[in-house]
Each structure stands twice: as structure tokens, then as C-alpha cells.
């Protein structure tokens, strides 16, 4: 039905994504291992990882941007770093700034910054 309505071969899809309970079940001391697990279990495509269970800025700077940076950069796909709490839009902009400090950005033709 959706193929006929939307005229598309695939009207929607899902991606692997963590949630707070799957991250906190590893414990605060092993949060980075939980993040590494998401990257190794899903080495291709898009994967989303909730990253604010304890400290979103530490997750961006120390985990994604340092300890796991090589894994992130070598993935065949995209990592979505999810800040599921905080005040919008500020928290999203702050997370993007922290990630930009570690991964750098490119300027688009429209003047936006693009993470690699």
C-alpha cells in the first residue's frame, strides 16, 4: 500500500539505534565500551547512539572525538551522536561545536559547516 501511495520502492526504513537503557546497563565506567560496541556491531551504514546518559560533552570530546575517533572515521557509514536531553536548539549546537573541535568541519557552498 505505501509503495503505491508514495510511488517509492521503500517508503521508510529503520537504523540501529541505542537508547538510554542499553547504554546505562553497561554502567558509567563502561560507557565508552558501550559506544565501541555500537560501532563494532554495526560497522556499516547509519548507526545512532544516545550519548547523554552521563555527560554529553565528555562523550563528544573524550569518547567519540578521542578514544573512538579512529573507529568513527574508518566506518563505512555515518554515526549519529544523539543528545536526547537538554534545551533545544542550544544542546544540538553545543554538541556540534564539541564534535567540530575534534573532527573538524568543511564549509558548504551555502555557508554551513559540515562534519566529515
PDB file of C-alpha atoms in Angstrom:
ATOM      1  CA  UNK A   1       0.000   0.000   0.000  1.00  0.00           C
ATOM      2  CA  UNK A   2       2.720   2.507   0.943  1.00  0.00           C
ATOM      3  CA  UNK A   3       4.662   1.730  -2.256  1.00  0.00           C
ATOM      4  CA  UNK A   4       1.586   2.623  -4.301  1.00  0.00           C
ATOM      5  CA  UNK A   5       0.750   5.722  -2.247  1.00  0.00           C
ATOM      6  CA  UNK A   6       4.249   7.214  -2.190  1.00  0.00           C
ATOM      7  CA  UNK A   7       5.444   5.829  -5.506  1.00  0.00           C
ATOM      8  CA  UNK A   8       8.719   4.731  -3.910  1.00  0.00           C
ATOM      9  CA  UNK A   9      10.256   1.267  -3.687  1.00  0.00           C
ATOM     10  CA  UNK A  10      10.890   1.816   0.027  1.00  0.00           C
ATOM     11  CA  UNK A  11       8.620   4.227   1.905  1.00  0.00           C
ATOM     12  CA  UNK A  12      10.641   4.039   5.127  1.00  0.00           C
ATOM     13  CA  UNK A  13      13.386   2.229   6.925  1.00  0.00           C
ATOM     14  CA  UNK A  14      14.961   1.878  10.326  1.00  0.00           C
ATOM     15  CA  UNK A  15      18.522   2.129  11.586  1.00  0.00           C
ATOM     16  CA  UNK A  16      20.325   0.577  14.546  1.00  0.00           C
ATOM     17  CA  UNK A  17      19.969   2.959  17.483  1.00  0.00           C
ATOM     18  CA  UNK A  18      20.772   2.767  21.157  1.00  0.00           C
ATOM     19  CA  UNK A  19      18.592   4.075  23.940  1.00  0.00           C
ATOM     20  CA  UNK A  20      19.394   5.180  27.459  1.00  0.00           C
ATOM     21  CA  UNK A  21      18.706   1.770  28.994  1.00  0.00           C
ATOM     22  CA  UNK A  22      21.079  -0.014  26.614  1.00  0.00           C
ATOM     23  CA  UNK A  23      23.841   2.492  27.346  1.00  0.00           C
ATOM     24  CA  UNK A  24      23.394   2.747  31.121  1.00  0.00           C
ATOM     25  CA  UNK A  25      23.201  -1.042  31.514  1.00  0.00           C
ATOM     26  CA  UNK A  26      26.978  -1.058  30.902  1.00  0.00           C
ATOM     27  CA  UNK A  27      27.479   1.341  33.832  1.00  0.00           C
ATOM     28  CA  UNK A  28      29.069   4.778  33.864  1.00  0.00           C
ATOM     29  CA  UNK A  29      32.602   3.367  33.990  1.00  0.00           C
ATOM     30  CA  UNK A  30      31.996   1.326  30.827  1.00  0.00           C
ATOM     31  CA  UNK A  31      30.066   3.878  28.788  1.00  0.00           C
ATOM     32  CA  UNK A  32      32.849   4.119  26.217  1.00  0.00           C
ATOM     33  CA  UNK A  33      32.785   0.319  25.815  1.00  0.00           C
ATOM     34  CA  UNK A  34      29.045   0.508  25.145  1.00  0.00           C
ATOM     35  CA  UNK A  35      29.726   3.095  22.446  1.00  0.00           C
ATOM     36  CA  UNK A  36      32.509   0.980  20.970  1.00  0.00           C
ATOM     37  CA  UNK A  37      30.115  -1.962  20.925  1.00  0.00           C
ATOM     38  CA  UNK A  38      27.639   0.019  18.810  1.00  0.00           C
ATOM     39  CA  UNK A  39      30.387   0.801  16.285  1.00  0.00           C
ATOM     40  CA  UNK A  40      31.679  -2.773  16.093  1.00  0.00           C
ATOM     41  CA  UNK A  41      28.248  -4.411  15.996  1.00  0.00           C
ATOM     42  CA  UNK A  42      27.153  -2.089  13.181  1.00  0.00           C
ATOM     43  CA  UNK A  43      30.271  -1.313  11.101  1.00  0.00           C
ATOM     44  CA  UNK A  44      28.317  -0.184   8.010  1.00  0.00           C
ATOM     45  CA  UNK A  45      25.512   2.235   7.321  1.00  0.00           C
ATOM     46  CA  UNK A  46      23.922   4.677   9.720  1.00  0.00           C
ATOM     47  CA  UNK A  47      24.072   3.984  13.449  1.00  0.00           C
ATOM     48  CA  UNK A  48      22.671   6.292  16.128  1.00  0.00           C
ATOM     49  CA  UNK A  49      23.984   6.341  19.652  1.00  0.00           C
ATOM     50  CA  UNK A  50      22.379   8.203  22.522  1.00  0.00           C
ATOM     51  CA  UNK A  51      25.323   9.961  24.142  1.00  0.00           C
ATOM     52  CA  UNK A  52      23.917  11.969  27.026  1.00  0.00           C
ATOM     53  CA  UNK A  53      23.290   9.262  29.595  1.00  0.00           C
ATOM     54  CA  UNK A  54      26.005  10.739  31.822  1.00  0.00           C
ATOM     55  CA  UNK A  55      27.873  13.656  30.199  1.00  0.00           C
ATOM     56  CA  UNK A  56      27.265  14.530  26.549  1.00  0.00           C
ATOM     57  CA  UNK A  57      30.275  16.850  26.349  1.00  0.00           C
ATOM     58  CA  UNK A  58      32.651  14.216  27.736  1.00  0.00           C
ATOM     59  CA  UNK A  59      31.159  11.731  25.285  1.00  0.00           C
ATOM     60  CA  UNK A  60      31.845  14.088  22.370  1.00  0.00           C
ATOM     61  CA  UNK A  61      35.330  15.210  23.414  1.00  0.00           C
ATOM     62  CA  UNK A  62      36.827  12.173  25.126  1.00  0.00           C
ATOM     63  CA  UNK A  63      34.948   9.206  23.698  1.00  0.00           C
ATOM     64  CA  UNK A  64      33.780   9.934  20.138  1.00  0.00           C
ATOM     65  CA  UNK A  65      36.447  12.549  19.459  1.00  0.00           C
ATOM     66  CA  UNK A  66      39.442  10.834  21.058  1.00  0.00           C
ATOM     67  CA  UNK A  67      39.252   7.208  22.160  1.00  0.00           C
ATOM     68  CA  UNK A  68      36.839   6.103  19.414  1.00  0.00           C
ATOM     69  CA  UNK A  69      37.816   8.655  16.770  1.00  0.00           C
ATOM     70  CA  UNK A  70      39.712   6.172  14.600  1.00  0.00           C
ATOM     71  CA  UNK A  71      36.747   3.750  14.584  1.00  0.00           C
ATOM     72  CA  UNK A  72      34.350   6.580  13.750  1.00  0.00           C
ATOM     73  CA  UNK A  73      36.479   7.873  10.897  1.00  0.00           C
ATOM     74  CA  UNK A  74      37.027   4.419   9.391  1.00  0.00           C
ATOM     75  CA  UNK A  75      33.339   3.420   9.442  1.00  0.00           C
ATOM     76  CA  UNK A  76      31.609   2.723   6.175  1.00  0.00           C
ATOM     77  CA  UNK A  77      28.685   4.945   7.056  1.00  0.00           C
ATOM     78  CA  UNK A  78      27.555   7.653   9.416  1.00  0.00           C
ATOM     79  CA  UNK A  79      27.431   7.965  13.186  1.00  0.00           C
ATOM     80  CA  UNK A  80      24.566   9.971  14.645  1.00  0.00           C
ATOM     81  CA  UNK A  81      25.503  11.333  18.083  1.00  0.00           C
ATOM     82  CA  UNK A  82      22.189  11.783  19.862  1.00  0.00           C
ATOM     83  CA  UNK A  83      21.685  14.346  22.630  1.00  0.00           C
ATOM     84  CA  UNK A  84      18.275  13.205  23.859  1.00  0.00           C
ATOM     85  CA  UNK A  85      18.048  15.754  26.663  1.00  0.00           C
ATOM     86  CA  UNK A  86      18.837  19.415  27.113  1.00  0.00           C
ATOM     87  CA  UNK A  87      17.291  22.610  25.851  1.00  0.00           C
ATOM     88  CA  UNK A  88      16.797  22.912  22.108  1.00  0.00           C
ATOM     89  CA  UNK A  89      18.313  24.201  19.930  1.00  0.00           C
ATOM     90  CA  UNK A  90      21.226  25.056  22.225  1.00  0.00           C
ATOM     91  CA  UNK A  91      22.210  21.499  23.130  1.00  0.00           C
ATOM     92  CA  UNK A  92      22.394  20.457  19.479  1.00  0.00           C
ATOM     93  CA  UNK A  93      24.604  23.425  18.611  1.00  0.00           C
ATOM     94  CA  UNK A  94      26.874  22.759  21.600  1.00  0.00           C
ATOM     95  CA  UNK A  95      27.253  19.093  20.620  1.00  0.00           C
ATOM     96  CA  UNK A  96      28.066  20.059  17.044  1.00  0.00           C
ATOM     97  CA  UNK A  97      30.704  22.528  18.294  1.00  0.00           C
ATOM     98  CA  UNK A  98      32.334  19.860  20.507  1.00  0.00           C
ATOM     99  CA  UNK A  99      32.409  17.374  17.641  1.00  0.00           C
ATOM    100  CA  UNK A 100      33.785  20.040  15.276  1.00  0.00           C
ATOM    101  CA  UNK A 101      36.684  20.675  17.696  1.00  0.00           C
ATOM    102  CA  UNK A 102      37.691  17.008  17.381  1.00  0.00           C
ATOM    103  CA  UNK A 103      36.753  16.138  13.795  1.00  0.00           C
ATOM    104  CA  UNK A 104      36.997  19.473  12.007  1.00  0.00           C
ATOM    105  CA  UNK A 105      34.479  20.796   9.508  1.00  0.00           C
ATOM    106  CA  UNK A 106      34.219  21.801   5.878  1.00  0.00           C
ATOM    107  CA  UNK A 107      32.331  24.849   4.680  1.00  0.00           C
ATOM    108  CA  UNK A 108      29.486  24.167   2.283  1.00  0.00           C
ATOM    109  CA  UNK A 109      28.601  26.378  -0.676  1.00  0.00           C
ATOM    110  CA  UNK A 110      25.669  27.718   1.356  1.00  0.00           C
ATOM    111  CA  UNK A 111      27.975  28.792   4.200  1.00  0.00           C
ATOM    112  CA  UNK A 112      27.133  25.969   6.619  1.00  0.00           C
ATOM    113  CA  UNK A 113      29.665  23.846   8.442  1.00  0.00           C
ATOM    114  CA  UNK A 114      29.737  20.137   7.589  1.00  0.00           C
ATOM    115  CA  UNK A 115      31.183  17.459   9.856  1.00  0.00           C
ATOM    116  CA  UNK A 116      33.055  14.722   8.000  1.00  0.00           C
TER     117      UNK A 116
END
